Amino acid sequence: MSPSKAVLAFIPVLAFIPALAIAVAACTGPPVNISTLDLLKGFETMEPDPYDDGFETRPSATSAQDAVSNALTDTVTLNDNQYGALVSWTFNAGNGNMEYSNLVRRMNGGEDVVAVANDELPLWNKANGKVINGLVWGRKAEVDLFNAPSNVGALPVPC
């Protein structure tokens, strides 16, 4: 049996090992709150469930929710405003940019989430190396939402 066939034959066995199944399971992100929806409406091309035209499509709000939920470890606790601010940022910056960002690395590393968001979100204000006023506004609005008090928990989510 070739190495690639051996690996493929072994993959179904992994599904029967509960600890591994949990470790690789993707979580569905919780819905965002009204404050987040209001913020997302401020982005001109926001579509809650856009169609996929196959070329440079922007993530949907729901894919951004899932991406944030899966990028942050279970040690990161966010309220609904903090989660919503990160979903808004992810919707704008893209799922891949969020996933590999210093913001996610620092939050997953145990740093204070408020300090990290206040440091990192404003840095995402450029397109093609130039500061864009709309991005400056967007990041400020996301920082404001992140810092808005709330007693409603959002993350971590049980999978």
PDB file of C-alpha atoms in Angstrom, residues 33-106:
ATOM      1  CA  ASN A  33     -26.105  41.098  18.777  1.00  0.00           C
ATOM      2  CA  ILE A  34     -28.072  44.092  17.469  1.00  0.00           C
ATOM      3  CA  SER A  35     -25.178  46.487  18.146  1.00  0.00           C
ATOM      4  CA  THR A  36     -22.971  44.423  15.855  1.00  0.00           C
ATOM      5  CA  LEU A  37     -25.619  44.241  13.136  1.00  0.00           C
ATOM      6  CA  ASP A  38     -25.964  48.022  13.292  1.00  0.00           C
ATOM      7  CA  LEU A  39     -22.195  48.364  12.927  1.00  0.00           C
ATOM      8  CA  LEU A  40     -22.082  45.929   9.995  1.00  0.00           C
ATOM      9  CA  LYS A  41     -24.831  47.877   8.234  1.00  0.00           C
ATOM     10  CA  GLY A  42     -22.401  50.801   8.157  1.00  0.00           C
ATOM     11  CA  PHE A  43     -20.161  48.915   5.753  1.00  0.00           C
ATOM     12  CA  GLU A  44     -21.474  49.751   2.297  1.00  0.00           C
ATOM     13  CA  THR A  45     -21.339  46.287   0.756  1.00  0.00           C
ATOM     14  CA  MET A  46     -22.416  44.239   3.764  1.00  0.00           C
ATOM     15  CA  GLU A  47     -24.653  41.316   2.826  1.00  0.00           C
ATOM     16  CA  PRO A  48     -25.663  38.972   5.680  1.00  0.00           C
ATOM     17  CA  ASP A  49     -25.702  35.998   3.261  1.00  0.00           C
ATOM     18  CA  PRO A  50     -24.032  37.044  -0.007  1.00  0.00           C
ATOM     19  CA  TYR A  51     -23.949  34.772  -3.008  1.00  0.00           C
ATOM     20  CA  ASP A  52     -20.614  33.242  -3.967  1.00  0.00           C
ATOM     21  CA  ASP A  53     -19.646  34.497  -7.395  1.00  0.00           C
ATOM     22  CA  GLY A  54     -16.389  32.559  -7.268  1.00  0.00           C
ATOM     23  CA  PHE A  55     -14.090  35.588  -7.462  1.00  0.00           C
ATOM     24  CA  GLU A  56     -12.702  37.423  -4.438  1.00  0.00           C
ATOM     25  CA  THR A  57     -15.896  37.075  -2.478  1.00  0.00           C
ATOM     26  CA  ARG A  58     -16.074  38.696   0.921  1.00  0.00           C
ATOM     27  CA  PRO A  59     -16.905  36.357   3.801  1.00  0.00           C
ATOM     28  CA  SER A  60     -20.487  36.348   4.958  1.00  0.00           C
ATOM     29  CA  ALA A  61     -21.257  37.565   8.455  1.00  0.00           C
ATOM     30  CA  THR A  62     -21.954  33.968   9.488  1.00  0.00           C
ATOM     31  CA  SER A  63     -18.614  32.710   8.146  1.00  0.00           C
ATOM     32  CA  ALA A  64     -16.887  35.518  10.075  1.00  0.00           C
ATOM     33  CA  GLN A  65     -18.749  34.402  13.224  1.00  0.00           C
ATOM     34  CA  ASP A  66     -17.553  30.826  12.728  1.00  0.00           C
ATOM     35  CA  ALA A  67     -13.997  31.963  11.945  1.00  0.00           C
ATOM     36  CA  VAL A  68     -13.733  34.028  15.146  1.00  0.00           C
ATOM     37  CA  SER A  69     -15.185  31.195  17.234  1.00  0.00           C
ATOM     38  CA  ASN A  70     -12.716  28.685  15.813  1.00  0.00           C
ATOM     39  CA  ALA A  71      -9.612  30.907  15.831  1.00  0.00           C
ATOM     40  CA  LEU A  72      -9.842  31.784  19.522  1.00  0.00           C
ATOM     41  CA  THR A  73      -9.066  29.119  22.099  1.00  0.00           C
ATOM     42  CA  ASP A  74     -11.425  28.147  24.900  1.00  0.00           C
ATOM     43  CA  THR A  75      -9.311  30.209  27.300  1.00  0.00           C
ATOM     44  CA  VAL A  76     -10.459  33.437  25.600  1.00  0.00           C
ATOM     45  CA  THR A  77     -13.659  34.758  27.157  1.00  0.00           C
ATOM     46  CA  LEU A  78     -15.577  37.492  25.336  1.00  0.00           C
ATOM     47  CA  ASN A  79     -18.883  39.201  25.937  1.00  0.00           C
ATOM     48  CA  ASP A  80     -21.313  39.731  23.064  1.00  0.00           C
ATOM     49  CA  ASN A  81     -20.006  43.232  22.260  1.00  0.00           C
ATOM     50  CA  GLN A  82     -16.381  42.083  22.209  1.00  0.00           C
ATOM     51  CA  TYR A  83     -17.271  39.098  20.032  1.00  0.00           C
ATOM     52  CA  GLY A  84     -19.340  41.297  17.719  1.00  0.00           C
ATOM     53  CA  ALA A  85     -16.488  43.769  17.287  1.00  0.00           C
ATOM     54  CA  LEU A  86     -14.171  40.934  16.257  1.00  0.00           C
ATOM     55  CA  VAL A  87     -16.786  39.532  13.856  1.00  0.00           C
ATOM     56  CA  SER A  88     -17.136  42.981  12.261  1.00  0.00           C
ATOM     57  CA  TRP A  89     -13.358  43.305  11.916  1.00  0.00           C
ATOM     58  CA  THR A  90     -13.104  39.786  10.486  1.00  0.00           C
ATOM     59  CA  PHE A  91     -15.904  40.515   8.025  1.00  0.00           C
ATOM     60  CA  ASN A  92     -13.862  43.477   6.788  1.00  0.00           C
ATOM     61  CA  ALA A  93     -10.315  42.100   7.019  1.00  0.00           C
ATOM     62  CA  GLY A  94     -11.070  38.533   5.939  1.00  0.00           C
ATOM     63  CA  ASN A  95     -11.104  35.230   7.766  1.00  0.00           C
ATOM     64  CA  GLY A  96      -7.512  34.320   6.885  1.00  0.00           C
ATOM     65  CA  ASN A  97      -6.110  37.690   7.938  1.00  0.00           C
ATOM     66  CA  MET A  98      -7.926  37.387  11.259  1.00  0.00           C
ATOM     67  CA  GLU A  99      -6.806  33.820  11.869  1.00  0.00           C
ATOM     68  CA  TYR A 100      -3.096  34.606  11.446  1.00  0.00           C
ATOM     69  CA  SER A 101      -3.170  38.051  13.068  1.00  0.00           C
ATOM     70  CA  ASN A 102      -1.208  39.257  16.075  1.00  0.00           C
ATOM     71  CA  LEU A 103      -4.560  40.014  17.701  1.00  0.00           C
ATOM     72  CA  VAL A 104      -5.553  36.331  17.715  1.00  0.00           C
ATOM     73  CA  ARG A 105      -2.046  35.194  18.648  1.00  0.00           C
ATOM     74  CA  ARG A 106      -1.940  37.571  21.615  1.00  0.00           C
TER      75      ARG A 106
END
